[in-house]
CSV table of C-alpha atoms and ligand atoms in Angstrom, one decimal:
chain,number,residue,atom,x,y,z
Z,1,UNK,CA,88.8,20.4,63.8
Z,2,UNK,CA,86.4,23.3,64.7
Z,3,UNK,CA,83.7,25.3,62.9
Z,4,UNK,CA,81.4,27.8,63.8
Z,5,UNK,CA,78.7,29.4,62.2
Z,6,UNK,CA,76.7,31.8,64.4
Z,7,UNK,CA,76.2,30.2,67.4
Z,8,UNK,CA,76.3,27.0,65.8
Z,9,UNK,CA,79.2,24.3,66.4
Z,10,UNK,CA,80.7,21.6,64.6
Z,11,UNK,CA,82.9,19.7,66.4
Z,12,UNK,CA,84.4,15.9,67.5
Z,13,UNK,CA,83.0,17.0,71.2
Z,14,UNK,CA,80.9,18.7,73.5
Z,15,UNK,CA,83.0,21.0,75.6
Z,16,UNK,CA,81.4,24.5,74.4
Z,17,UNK,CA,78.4,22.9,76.1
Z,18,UNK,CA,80.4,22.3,79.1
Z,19,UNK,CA,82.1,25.7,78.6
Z,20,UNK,CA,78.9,27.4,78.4
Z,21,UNK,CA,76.8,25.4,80.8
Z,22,UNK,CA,79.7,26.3,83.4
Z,23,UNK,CA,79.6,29.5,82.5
Z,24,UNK,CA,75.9,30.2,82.9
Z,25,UNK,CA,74.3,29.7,86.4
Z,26,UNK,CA,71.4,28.1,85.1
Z,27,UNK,CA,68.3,27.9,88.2
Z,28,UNK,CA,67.6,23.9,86.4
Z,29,UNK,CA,69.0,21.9,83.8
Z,30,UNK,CA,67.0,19.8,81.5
Z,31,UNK,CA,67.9,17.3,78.9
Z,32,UNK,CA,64.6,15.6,77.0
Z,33,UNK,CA,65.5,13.0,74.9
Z,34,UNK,CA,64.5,9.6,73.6
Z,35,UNK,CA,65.0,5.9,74.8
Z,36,UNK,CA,67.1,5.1,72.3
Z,37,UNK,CA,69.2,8.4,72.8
Z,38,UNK,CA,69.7,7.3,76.4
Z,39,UNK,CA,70.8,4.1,75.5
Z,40,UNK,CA,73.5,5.1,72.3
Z,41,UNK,CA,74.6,8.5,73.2
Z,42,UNK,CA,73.9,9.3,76.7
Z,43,UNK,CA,77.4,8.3,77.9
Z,44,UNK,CA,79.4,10.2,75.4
Z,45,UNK,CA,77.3,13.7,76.5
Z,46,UNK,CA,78.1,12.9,80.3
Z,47,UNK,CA,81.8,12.1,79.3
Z,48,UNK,CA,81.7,15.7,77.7
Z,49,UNK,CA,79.8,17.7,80.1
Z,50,UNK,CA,80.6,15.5,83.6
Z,51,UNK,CA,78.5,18.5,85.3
Z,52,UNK,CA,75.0,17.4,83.7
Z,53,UNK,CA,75.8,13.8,85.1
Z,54,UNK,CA,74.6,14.5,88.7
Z,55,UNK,CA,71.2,13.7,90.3
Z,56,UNK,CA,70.3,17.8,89.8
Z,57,UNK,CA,69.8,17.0,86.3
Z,58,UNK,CA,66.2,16.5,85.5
Z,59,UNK,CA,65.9,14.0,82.5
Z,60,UNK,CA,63.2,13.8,80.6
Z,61,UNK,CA,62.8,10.5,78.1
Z,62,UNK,CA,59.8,10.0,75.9
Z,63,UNK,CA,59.5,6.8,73.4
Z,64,UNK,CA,61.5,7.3,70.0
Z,65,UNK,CA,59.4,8.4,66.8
Z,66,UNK,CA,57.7,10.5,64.7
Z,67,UNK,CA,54.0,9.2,66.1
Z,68,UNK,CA,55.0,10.8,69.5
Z,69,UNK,CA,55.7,14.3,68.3
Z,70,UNK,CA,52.1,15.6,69.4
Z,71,UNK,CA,50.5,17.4,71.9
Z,72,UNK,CA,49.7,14.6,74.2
Z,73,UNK,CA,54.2,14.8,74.7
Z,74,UNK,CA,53.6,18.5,75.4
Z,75,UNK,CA,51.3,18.0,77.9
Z,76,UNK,CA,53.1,15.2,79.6
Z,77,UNK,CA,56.4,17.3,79.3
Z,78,UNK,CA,55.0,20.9,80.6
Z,79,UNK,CA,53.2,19.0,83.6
Z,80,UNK,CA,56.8,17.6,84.4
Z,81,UNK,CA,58.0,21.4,84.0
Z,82,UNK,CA,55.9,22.5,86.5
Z,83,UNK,CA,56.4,19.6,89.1
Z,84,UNK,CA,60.1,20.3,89.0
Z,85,UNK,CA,59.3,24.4,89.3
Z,86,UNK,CA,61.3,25.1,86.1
Z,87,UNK,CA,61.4,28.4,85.9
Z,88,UNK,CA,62.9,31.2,83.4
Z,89,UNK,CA,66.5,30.7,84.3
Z,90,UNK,CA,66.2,27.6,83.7
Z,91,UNK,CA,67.5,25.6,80.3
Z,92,UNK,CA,66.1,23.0,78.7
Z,93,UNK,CA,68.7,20.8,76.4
Z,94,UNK,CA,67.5,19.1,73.7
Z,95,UNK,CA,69.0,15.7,72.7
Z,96,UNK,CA,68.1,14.0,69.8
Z,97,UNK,CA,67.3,13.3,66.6
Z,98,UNK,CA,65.0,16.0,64.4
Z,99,UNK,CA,61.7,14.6,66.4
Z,100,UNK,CA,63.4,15.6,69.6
Z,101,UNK,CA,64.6,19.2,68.5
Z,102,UNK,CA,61.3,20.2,67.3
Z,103,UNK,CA,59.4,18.9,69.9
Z,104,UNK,CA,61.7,20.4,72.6
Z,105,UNK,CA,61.8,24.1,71.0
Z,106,UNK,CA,58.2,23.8,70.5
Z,107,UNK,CA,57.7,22.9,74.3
Z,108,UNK,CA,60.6,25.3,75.7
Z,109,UNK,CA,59.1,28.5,73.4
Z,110,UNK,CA,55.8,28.0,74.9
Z,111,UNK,CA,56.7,27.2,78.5
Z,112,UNK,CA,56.3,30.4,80.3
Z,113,UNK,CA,56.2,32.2,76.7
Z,114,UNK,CA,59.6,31.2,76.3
Z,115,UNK,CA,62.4,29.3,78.4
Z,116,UNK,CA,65.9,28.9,76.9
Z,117,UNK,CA,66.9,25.9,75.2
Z,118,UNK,CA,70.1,24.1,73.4
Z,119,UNK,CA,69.8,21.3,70.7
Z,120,UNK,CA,72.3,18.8,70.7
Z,121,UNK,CA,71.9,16.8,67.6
Z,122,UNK,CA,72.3,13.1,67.3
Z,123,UNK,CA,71.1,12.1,63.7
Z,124,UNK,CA,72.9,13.4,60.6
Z,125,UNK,CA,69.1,14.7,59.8
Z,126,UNK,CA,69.4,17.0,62.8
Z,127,UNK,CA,72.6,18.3,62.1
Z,128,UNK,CA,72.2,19.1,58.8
Z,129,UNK,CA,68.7,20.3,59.3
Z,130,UNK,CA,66.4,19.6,61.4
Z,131,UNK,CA,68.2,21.6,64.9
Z,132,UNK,CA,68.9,24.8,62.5
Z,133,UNK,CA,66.6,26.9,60.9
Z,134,UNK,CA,64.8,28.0,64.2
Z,135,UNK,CA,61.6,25.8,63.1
Z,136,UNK,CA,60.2,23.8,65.7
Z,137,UNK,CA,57.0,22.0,65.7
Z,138,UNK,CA,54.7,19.2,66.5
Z,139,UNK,CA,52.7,17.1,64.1
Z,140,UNK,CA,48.1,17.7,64.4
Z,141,UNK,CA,45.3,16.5,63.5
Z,142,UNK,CA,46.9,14.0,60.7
Z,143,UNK,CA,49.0,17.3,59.6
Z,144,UNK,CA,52.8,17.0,60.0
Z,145,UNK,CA,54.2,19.8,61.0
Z,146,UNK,CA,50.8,21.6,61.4
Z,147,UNK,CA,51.4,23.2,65.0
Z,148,UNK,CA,54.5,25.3,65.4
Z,149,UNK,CA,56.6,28.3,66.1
Z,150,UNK,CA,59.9,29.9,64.0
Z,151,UNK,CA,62.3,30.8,67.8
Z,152,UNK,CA,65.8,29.9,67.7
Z,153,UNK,CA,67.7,28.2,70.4
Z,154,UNK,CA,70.7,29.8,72.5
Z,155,UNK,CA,72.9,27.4,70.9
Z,156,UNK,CA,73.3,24.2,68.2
Z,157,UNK,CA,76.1,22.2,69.7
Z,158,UNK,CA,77.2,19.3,66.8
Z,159,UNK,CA,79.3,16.5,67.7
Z,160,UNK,CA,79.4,13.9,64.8
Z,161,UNK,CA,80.6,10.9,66.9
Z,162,UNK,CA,77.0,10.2,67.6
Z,163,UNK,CA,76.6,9.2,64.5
Z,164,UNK,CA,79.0,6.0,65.4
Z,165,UNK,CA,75.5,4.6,66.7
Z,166,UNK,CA,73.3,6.0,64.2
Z,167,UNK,CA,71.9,3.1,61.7
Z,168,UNK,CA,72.9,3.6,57.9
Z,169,UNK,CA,69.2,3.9,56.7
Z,170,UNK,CA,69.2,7.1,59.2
Z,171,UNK,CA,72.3,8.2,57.6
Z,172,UNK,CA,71.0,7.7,54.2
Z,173,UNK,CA,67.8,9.4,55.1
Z,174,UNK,CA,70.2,12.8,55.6
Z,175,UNK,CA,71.6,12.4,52.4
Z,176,UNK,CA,68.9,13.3,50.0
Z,177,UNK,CA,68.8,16.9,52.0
Z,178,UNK,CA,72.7,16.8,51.5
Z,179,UNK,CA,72.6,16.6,48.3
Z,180,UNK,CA,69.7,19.2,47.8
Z,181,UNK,CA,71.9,21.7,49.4
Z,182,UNK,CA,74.5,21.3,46.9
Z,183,UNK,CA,71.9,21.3,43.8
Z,184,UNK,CA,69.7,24.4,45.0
Z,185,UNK,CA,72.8,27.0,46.6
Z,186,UNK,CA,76.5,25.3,45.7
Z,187,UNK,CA,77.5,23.8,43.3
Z,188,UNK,CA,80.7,23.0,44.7
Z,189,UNK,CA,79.4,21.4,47.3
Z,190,UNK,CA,77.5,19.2,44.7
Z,191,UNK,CA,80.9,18.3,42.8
Z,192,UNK,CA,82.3,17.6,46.5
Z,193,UNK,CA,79.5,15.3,48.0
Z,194,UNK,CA,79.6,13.1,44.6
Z,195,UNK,CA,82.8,12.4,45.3
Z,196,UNK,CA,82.4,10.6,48.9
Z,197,UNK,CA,82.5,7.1,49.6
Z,198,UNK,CA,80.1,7.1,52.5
Z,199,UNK,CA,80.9,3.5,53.3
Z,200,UNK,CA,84.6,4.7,53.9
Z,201,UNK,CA,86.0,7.9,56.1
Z,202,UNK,CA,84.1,10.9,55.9
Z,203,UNK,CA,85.3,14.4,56.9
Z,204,UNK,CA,82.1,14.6,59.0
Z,205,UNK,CA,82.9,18.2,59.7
Z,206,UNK,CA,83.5,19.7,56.5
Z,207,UNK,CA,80.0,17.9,55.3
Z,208,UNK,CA,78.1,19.3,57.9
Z,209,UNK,CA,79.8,22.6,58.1
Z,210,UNK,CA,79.0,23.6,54.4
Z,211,UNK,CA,75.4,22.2,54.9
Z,212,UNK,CA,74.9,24.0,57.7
Z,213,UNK,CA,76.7,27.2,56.3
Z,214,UNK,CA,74.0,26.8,53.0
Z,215,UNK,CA,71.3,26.5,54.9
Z,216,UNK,CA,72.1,29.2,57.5
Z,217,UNK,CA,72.4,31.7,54.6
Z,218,UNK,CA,69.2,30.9,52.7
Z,219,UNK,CA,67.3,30.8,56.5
Z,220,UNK,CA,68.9,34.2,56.7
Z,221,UNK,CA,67.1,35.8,53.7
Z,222,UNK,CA,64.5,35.0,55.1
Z,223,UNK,CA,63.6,34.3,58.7
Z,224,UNK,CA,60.0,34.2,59.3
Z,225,UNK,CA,59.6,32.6,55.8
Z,226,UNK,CA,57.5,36.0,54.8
Z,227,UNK,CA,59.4,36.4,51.2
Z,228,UNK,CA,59.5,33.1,49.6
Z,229,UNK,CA,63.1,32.5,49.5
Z,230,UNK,CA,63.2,29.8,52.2
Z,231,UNK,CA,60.7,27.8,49.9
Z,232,UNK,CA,63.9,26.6,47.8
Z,233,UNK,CA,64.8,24.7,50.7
Z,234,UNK,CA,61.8,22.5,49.6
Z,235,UNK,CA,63.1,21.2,46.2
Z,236,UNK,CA,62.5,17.7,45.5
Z,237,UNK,CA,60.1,17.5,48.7
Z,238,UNK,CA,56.7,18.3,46.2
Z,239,UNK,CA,56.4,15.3,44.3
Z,240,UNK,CA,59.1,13.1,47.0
Z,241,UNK,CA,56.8,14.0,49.9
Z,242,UNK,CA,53.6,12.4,47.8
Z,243,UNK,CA,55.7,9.8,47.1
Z,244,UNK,CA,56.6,9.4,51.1
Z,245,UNK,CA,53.2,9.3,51.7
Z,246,UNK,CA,52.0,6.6,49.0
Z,247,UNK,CA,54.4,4.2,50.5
Z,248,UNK,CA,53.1,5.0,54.2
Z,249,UNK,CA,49.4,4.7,52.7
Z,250,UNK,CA,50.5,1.1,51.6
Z,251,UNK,CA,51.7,0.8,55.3
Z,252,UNK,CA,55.5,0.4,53.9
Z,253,UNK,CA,58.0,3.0,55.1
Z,254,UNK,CA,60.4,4.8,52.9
Z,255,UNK,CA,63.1,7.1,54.3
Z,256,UNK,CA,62.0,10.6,54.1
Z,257,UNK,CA,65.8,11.1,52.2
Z,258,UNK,CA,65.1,8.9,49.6
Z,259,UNK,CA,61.4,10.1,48.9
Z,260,UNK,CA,63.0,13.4,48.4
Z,261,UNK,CA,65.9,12.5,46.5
Z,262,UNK,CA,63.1,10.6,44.1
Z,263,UNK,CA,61.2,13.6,43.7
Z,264,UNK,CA,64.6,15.7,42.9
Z,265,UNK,CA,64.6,13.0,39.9
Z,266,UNK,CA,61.0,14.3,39.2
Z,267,UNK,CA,61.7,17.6,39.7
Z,268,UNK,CA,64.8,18.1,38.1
Z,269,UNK,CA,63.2,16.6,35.0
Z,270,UNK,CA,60.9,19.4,34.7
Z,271,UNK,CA,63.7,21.7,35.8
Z,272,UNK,CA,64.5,20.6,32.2
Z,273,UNK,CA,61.4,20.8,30.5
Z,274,UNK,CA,60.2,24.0,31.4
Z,275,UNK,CA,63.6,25.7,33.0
Z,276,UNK,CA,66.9,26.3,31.8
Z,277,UNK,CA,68.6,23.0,33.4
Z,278,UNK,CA,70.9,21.1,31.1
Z,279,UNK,CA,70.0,17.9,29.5
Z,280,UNK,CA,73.2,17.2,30.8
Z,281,UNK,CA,73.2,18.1,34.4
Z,282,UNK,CA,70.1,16.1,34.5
Z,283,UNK,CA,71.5,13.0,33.6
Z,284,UNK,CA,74.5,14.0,35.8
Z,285,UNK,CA,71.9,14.3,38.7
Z,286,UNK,CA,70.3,11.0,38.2
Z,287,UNK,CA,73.5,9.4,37.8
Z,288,UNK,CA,74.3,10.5,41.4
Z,289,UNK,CA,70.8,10.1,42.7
Z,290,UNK,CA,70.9,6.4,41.7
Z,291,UNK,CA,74.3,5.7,43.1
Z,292,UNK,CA,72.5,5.6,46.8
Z,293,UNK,CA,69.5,5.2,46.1
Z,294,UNK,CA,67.3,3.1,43.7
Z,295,UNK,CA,64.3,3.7,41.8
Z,296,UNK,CA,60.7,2.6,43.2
Z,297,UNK,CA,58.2,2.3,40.2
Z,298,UNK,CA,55.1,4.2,40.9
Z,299,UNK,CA,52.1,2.4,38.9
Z,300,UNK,CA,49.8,4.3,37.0
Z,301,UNK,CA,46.6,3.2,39.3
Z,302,UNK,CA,48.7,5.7,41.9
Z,303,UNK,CA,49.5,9.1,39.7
Z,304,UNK,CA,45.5,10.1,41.1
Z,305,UNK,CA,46.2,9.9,44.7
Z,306,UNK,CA,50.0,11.5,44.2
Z,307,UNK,CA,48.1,14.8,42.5
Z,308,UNK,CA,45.2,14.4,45.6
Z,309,UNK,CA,48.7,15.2,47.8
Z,310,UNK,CA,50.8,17.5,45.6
Z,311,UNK,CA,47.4,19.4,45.7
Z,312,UNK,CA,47.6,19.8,49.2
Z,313,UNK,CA,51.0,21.4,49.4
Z,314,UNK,CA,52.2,24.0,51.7
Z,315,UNK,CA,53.9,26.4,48.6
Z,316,UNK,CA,50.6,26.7,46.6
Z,317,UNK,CA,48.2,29.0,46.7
Z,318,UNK,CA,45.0,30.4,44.5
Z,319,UNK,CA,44.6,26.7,43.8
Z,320,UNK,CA,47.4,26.2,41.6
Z,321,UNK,CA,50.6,24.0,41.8
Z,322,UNK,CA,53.8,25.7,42.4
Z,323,UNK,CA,57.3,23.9,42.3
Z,324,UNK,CA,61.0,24.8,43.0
Z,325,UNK,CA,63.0,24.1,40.5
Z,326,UNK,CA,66.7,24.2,39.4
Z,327,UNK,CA,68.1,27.1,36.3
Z,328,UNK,CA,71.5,25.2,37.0
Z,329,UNK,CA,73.2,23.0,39.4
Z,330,UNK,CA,73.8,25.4,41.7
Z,331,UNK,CA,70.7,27.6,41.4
Z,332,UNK,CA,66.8,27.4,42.1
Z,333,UNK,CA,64.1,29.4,41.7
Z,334,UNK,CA,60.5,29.3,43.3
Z,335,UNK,CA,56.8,29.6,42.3
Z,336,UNK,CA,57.1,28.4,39.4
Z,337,UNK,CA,53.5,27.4,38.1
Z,338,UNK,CA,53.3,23.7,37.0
Z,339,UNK,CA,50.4,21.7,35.7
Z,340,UNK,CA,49.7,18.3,36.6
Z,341,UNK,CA,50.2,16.5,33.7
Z,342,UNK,CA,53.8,17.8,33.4
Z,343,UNK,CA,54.0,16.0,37.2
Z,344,UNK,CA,52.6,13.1,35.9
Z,345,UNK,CA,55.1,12.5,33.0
Z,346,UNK,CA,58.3,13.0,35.6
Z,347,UNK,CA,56.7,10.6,37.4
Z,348,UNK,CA,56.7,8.4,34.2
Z,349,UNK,CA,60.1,9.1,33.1
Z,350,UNK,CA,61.5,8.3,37.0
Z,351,UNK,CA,59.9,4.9,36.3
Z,352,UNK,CA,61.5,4.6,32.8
Z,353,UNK,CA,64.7,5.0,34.7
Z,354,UNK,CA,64.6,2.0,36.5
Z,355,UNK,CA,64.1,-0.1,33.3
Z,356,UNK,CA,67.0,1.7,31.5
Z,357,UNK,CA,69.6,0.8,34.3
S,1,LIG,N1,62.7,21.9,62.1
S,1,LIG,C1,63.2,21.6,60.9
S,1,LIG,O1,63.6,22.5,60.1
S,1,LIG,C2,63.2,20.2,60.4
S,1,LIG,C3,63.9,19.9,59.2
S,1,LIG,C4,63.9,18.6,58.8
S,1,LIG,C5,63.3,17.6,59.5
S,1,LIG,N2,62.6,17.9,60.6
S,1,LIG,C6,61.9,16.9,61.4
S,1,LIG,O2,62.8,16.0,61.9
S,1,LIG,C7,62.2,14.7,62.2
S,1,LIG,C8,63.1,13.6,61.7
S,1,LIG,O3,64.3,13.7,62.3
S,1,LIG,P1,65.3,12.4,62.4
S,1,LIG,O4,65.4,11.8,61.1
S,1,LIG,O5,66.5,12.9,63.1
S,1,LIG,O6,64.4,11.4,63.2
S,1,LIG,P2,64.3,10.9,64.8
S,1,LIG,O7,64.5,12.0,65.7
S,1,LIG,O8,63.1,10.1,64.9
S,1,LIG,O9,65.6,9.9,64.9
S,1,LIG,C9,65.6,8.8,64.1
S,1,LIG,C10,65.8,7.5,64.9
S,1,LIG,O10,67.2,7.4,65.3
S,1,LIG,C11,67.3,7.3,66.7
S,1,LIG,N3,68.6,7.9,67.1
S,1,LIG,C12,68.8,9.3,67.1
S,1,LIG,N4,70.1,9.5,67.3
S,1,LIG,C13,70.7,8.3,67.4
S,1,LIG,C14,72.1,7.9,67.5
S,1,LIG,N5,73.1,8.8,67.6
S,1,LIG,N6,72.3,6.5,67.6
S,1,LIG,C15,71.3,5.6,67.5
S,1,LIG,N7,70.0,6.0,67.3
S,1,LIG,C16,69.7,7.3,67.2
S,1,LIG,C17,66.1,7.9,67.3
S,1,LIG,O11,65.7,7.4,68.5
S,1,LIG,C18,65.0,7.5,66.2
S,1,LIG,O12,64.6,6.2,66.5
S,1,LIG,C19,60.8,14.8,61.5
S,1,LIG,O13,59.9,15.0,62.5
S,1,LIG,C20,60.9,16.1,60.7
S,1,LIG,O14,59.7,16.7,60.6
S,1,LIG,C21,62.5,19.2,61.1
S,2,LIG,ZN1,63.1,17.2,54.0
C-alpha cells in the first residue's frame, strides 16, 4: 500500500526516491545521517536506491543525539559542503531520525541561501512529525529549538520498515504525538489508535498517513505560524515539556512522548475545569494515556521550578500563561489564559492518579 499527501510518501519502500533521484540530474548527492543510521538502515536505502550506493555519493555521518544538533555540526557540515564544491544543483538527503531532519534542513536552507533537500525518516517521531511541517532547526545557547528557519523540503519519502530497527522506547516516544493528533483534530483517529495493540501487527501506513494528513492540514492554516492556529499542535507539551525538563534537571531522561502524554493528563484536566471537555472523555483519556504509559509523581518541593518553566513558554505573551486545550475529543482551542494555581492542582490530580490505579 501507497499514500501520498503533497509531496509526501508513505510507503513499504524507497523507489519514488530512486524514481526521482533518476529522474533529476543532480550536480552532487548528499546523504547526512547518524552512526547509528548507518549501521541499522543504511542497507535497506542502498537496496532501494542502488544509484546512491556508489563512491559519487558524498556521506556525511555525525554522532547520534540531541546534544549534537548545534552550530558547532553546522559548521563542521558546511566546511565539508564547500570541500566537496556542492553547489545549487546539488541535493542534500536527509536520513534520520527528527535530530537529523532538522539539522539537515537547517544546514541545506542556509547553504548558499538555500540548496535542495529530501528527508528520509527513520524514527516513528520523524514520520509522524518531525520531517513534516517545514520546521527545521538547531538547538542555542541552552534554548532547544532556539535557531531556525520554516523552508520545506522537495520531498518527505516514508518507509516504515525502518522502524524494524527502531528501539520500543523510540517508538513509544512517537506515540504521545500520535495520540495528540487524534485528541486536538480527529476524533476518529482517536477511537482508531485506542484500539491498537502496538506489541502485535500494525498497519504502519494507515497510522502514519492520518498523522501525517492531520498535521499537514493544521500546518496548512497556517504556515509561517503568523495566526496561532499551529499552536494547537502544542497540546499537552506546556505542562509535559516542564515535566521533560524536571526529569533531565535530576539528570534522569524521560521520553519526550511520555512527558507529553503526562502533560495531556494535566492538560486535559483543565480542559475540564475551565472548558467544555466531558468528565467523561477525561477519564476516557487517562484511561488510554495510562495503558502505555505510567504515572510519575511530581513532589510538591518541584511544582516551583515546573511554574519557573511553564513561565518560559513559547505561546505566552504580556507575561501571562496561555494553554491549548481540548472543547471535545476531537477539538482544541488556543490562548486560553490560565493561572498557575489551576497548573498546580492538574499537577496534583495526575499524582492522585497513580494512587487510584
Ligand atoms: N521539526 C519539527 O517539526 C519537529 C517535531 C518534533 C520533533 N522535532 C525534533 O526531533 C528530534 C527528536 O527526533 P527523534 O525522536 O527522531 O530523535 P533522534 O533523531 O535522536 O533519533 C532517536 C535515536 O534513534 C536512532 N535511530 C533513528 N532511526 C533508527 C532506526 N531506524 N533504527 C535504529 N535506531 C535509529 C538515532 O540514531 C537516535 O539515537 C528533537 O530534536 C526534536 O526537537 C522536530
Ligand atoms: Zn512534541
Amino acid at each position: 500500500m501507497e499514500k501520498k499527501i503533497n509531496n509526501i510518501i508513505i510507503s513499504d519502500s524507497l523507489k519514488e526516491l530512486y524514481f526521482f533521484l533518476k529522474k533529476n540530474k543532480f550536480s552532487k548527492l548528499i546523504i547526512l545521517l547518524d552512526n547509528n543510521i548507518e549501521k541499522k538502515c543504511l542497507n535497506l536505502l542502498y537496496k532501494d536506491v542502488p544509484i546512491l550506493n556508489t563512491k559519487k555519493t558524498i556521506i556525511i555521518k555525525i554522532l547520534s543525539g540531541e546534544k549534537y544538533k548545534n552550530l558547532k555540526t553546522c559548521i563542521k557540515v558546511w566546511k565539508i559542503f564547500i570541500k566537496k564544491n556542492i553547489d545549487k544543483k546539488s541535493i542534500l538527503i536527509n536520513f534520520g531520525g527528527g535530530v537529523i531532519t532538522d539539522l539537515g534542513g537547517f544546514i541545506a536552507s542556509l547553504f548558499k541561501r538555500g540548496i535542495n533537500f529530501i528527508n528520509v525518516p527513520t524514527t516513528l517521531l520523524g514520520m509522524v512529525d518531525a520531517s513534516i511541517g517545514g520546521k527545521n532547526g538547531i538547538n542555542f545557547y541552552k534554548y532547544k529549538n532556539e535557531v531556525g528557519v520554516i523552508n520545506n523540503p522537495i520531498h518527505t519519502i516514508i518507509n516504515y520498515k525502518f522502524l524494524n530497527s527502531l528501539p520500543k522506547k523510540e517508538i513509544s516516544s512517537a506515540l504521545g504525538e500520535i495520540l495528540k493528533y487524534g485528541l486536538i483534530y480527529n476524533k476518529k483517529y482517536w477511537d482508531y489508535i485506542k484500539k491498537i495493540n502496538f506489541d502485535g501487527k500494525v498497519n504502519w501506513v494507515k497510522l502514519i498517513y492520518i498523522a501525517v494528513k492531520i498535521k499537514n492540514k493544521i500546518v496548512n492554516k497556517d504556515p509561517k505560524e503568523s495566526l496561532g492556529v499551529r499552536k494547537i499542535l502544542n497540546f499537552g507539551h506546556t505542562i509535559g515539556h516542564a515535566i521533560e525538563s524536571l526529569f533531565l534537571l535530576k539528570n534522569k531522561i524521560i521520553p519526550h512522548g511520555e512527558a507529553i502524554s503526562l502533560g495531556m493528563i494535566c492538560e486535559s484536566w483543565i480542559s475540564k475545569k475551565v472548558n467544555n471537555l466531558s468528565d467523561k472523555n477525561y477519564k476516557n483519556i487517562c484511561k488510554v494515556i495510562l495503558s502505555l504509559f505510567k504515572i510519575r509523581i511530581i513532589k510538591k518541593k518541584y511544582f516551583k521550578y515546573i511554574l519557573k518553566i511553564i513561565r518560559n513558554d513559547k505561546k505566552n505573551y504580556n507575561n501571562k500563561i496561555y494553554l491549548v486545550l481540548l472543547n471535545n475529543i476531537g477539538s482544541a482551542s488556543f490562548n486560553n489564559e490560565i493561572n498557575e494555581k489551576l497548573i498546580i492542582k492538574s499537577i496534583k490530580k495526575m499524582n492522585y492518579l497513580y494512587y487510584k490505579k
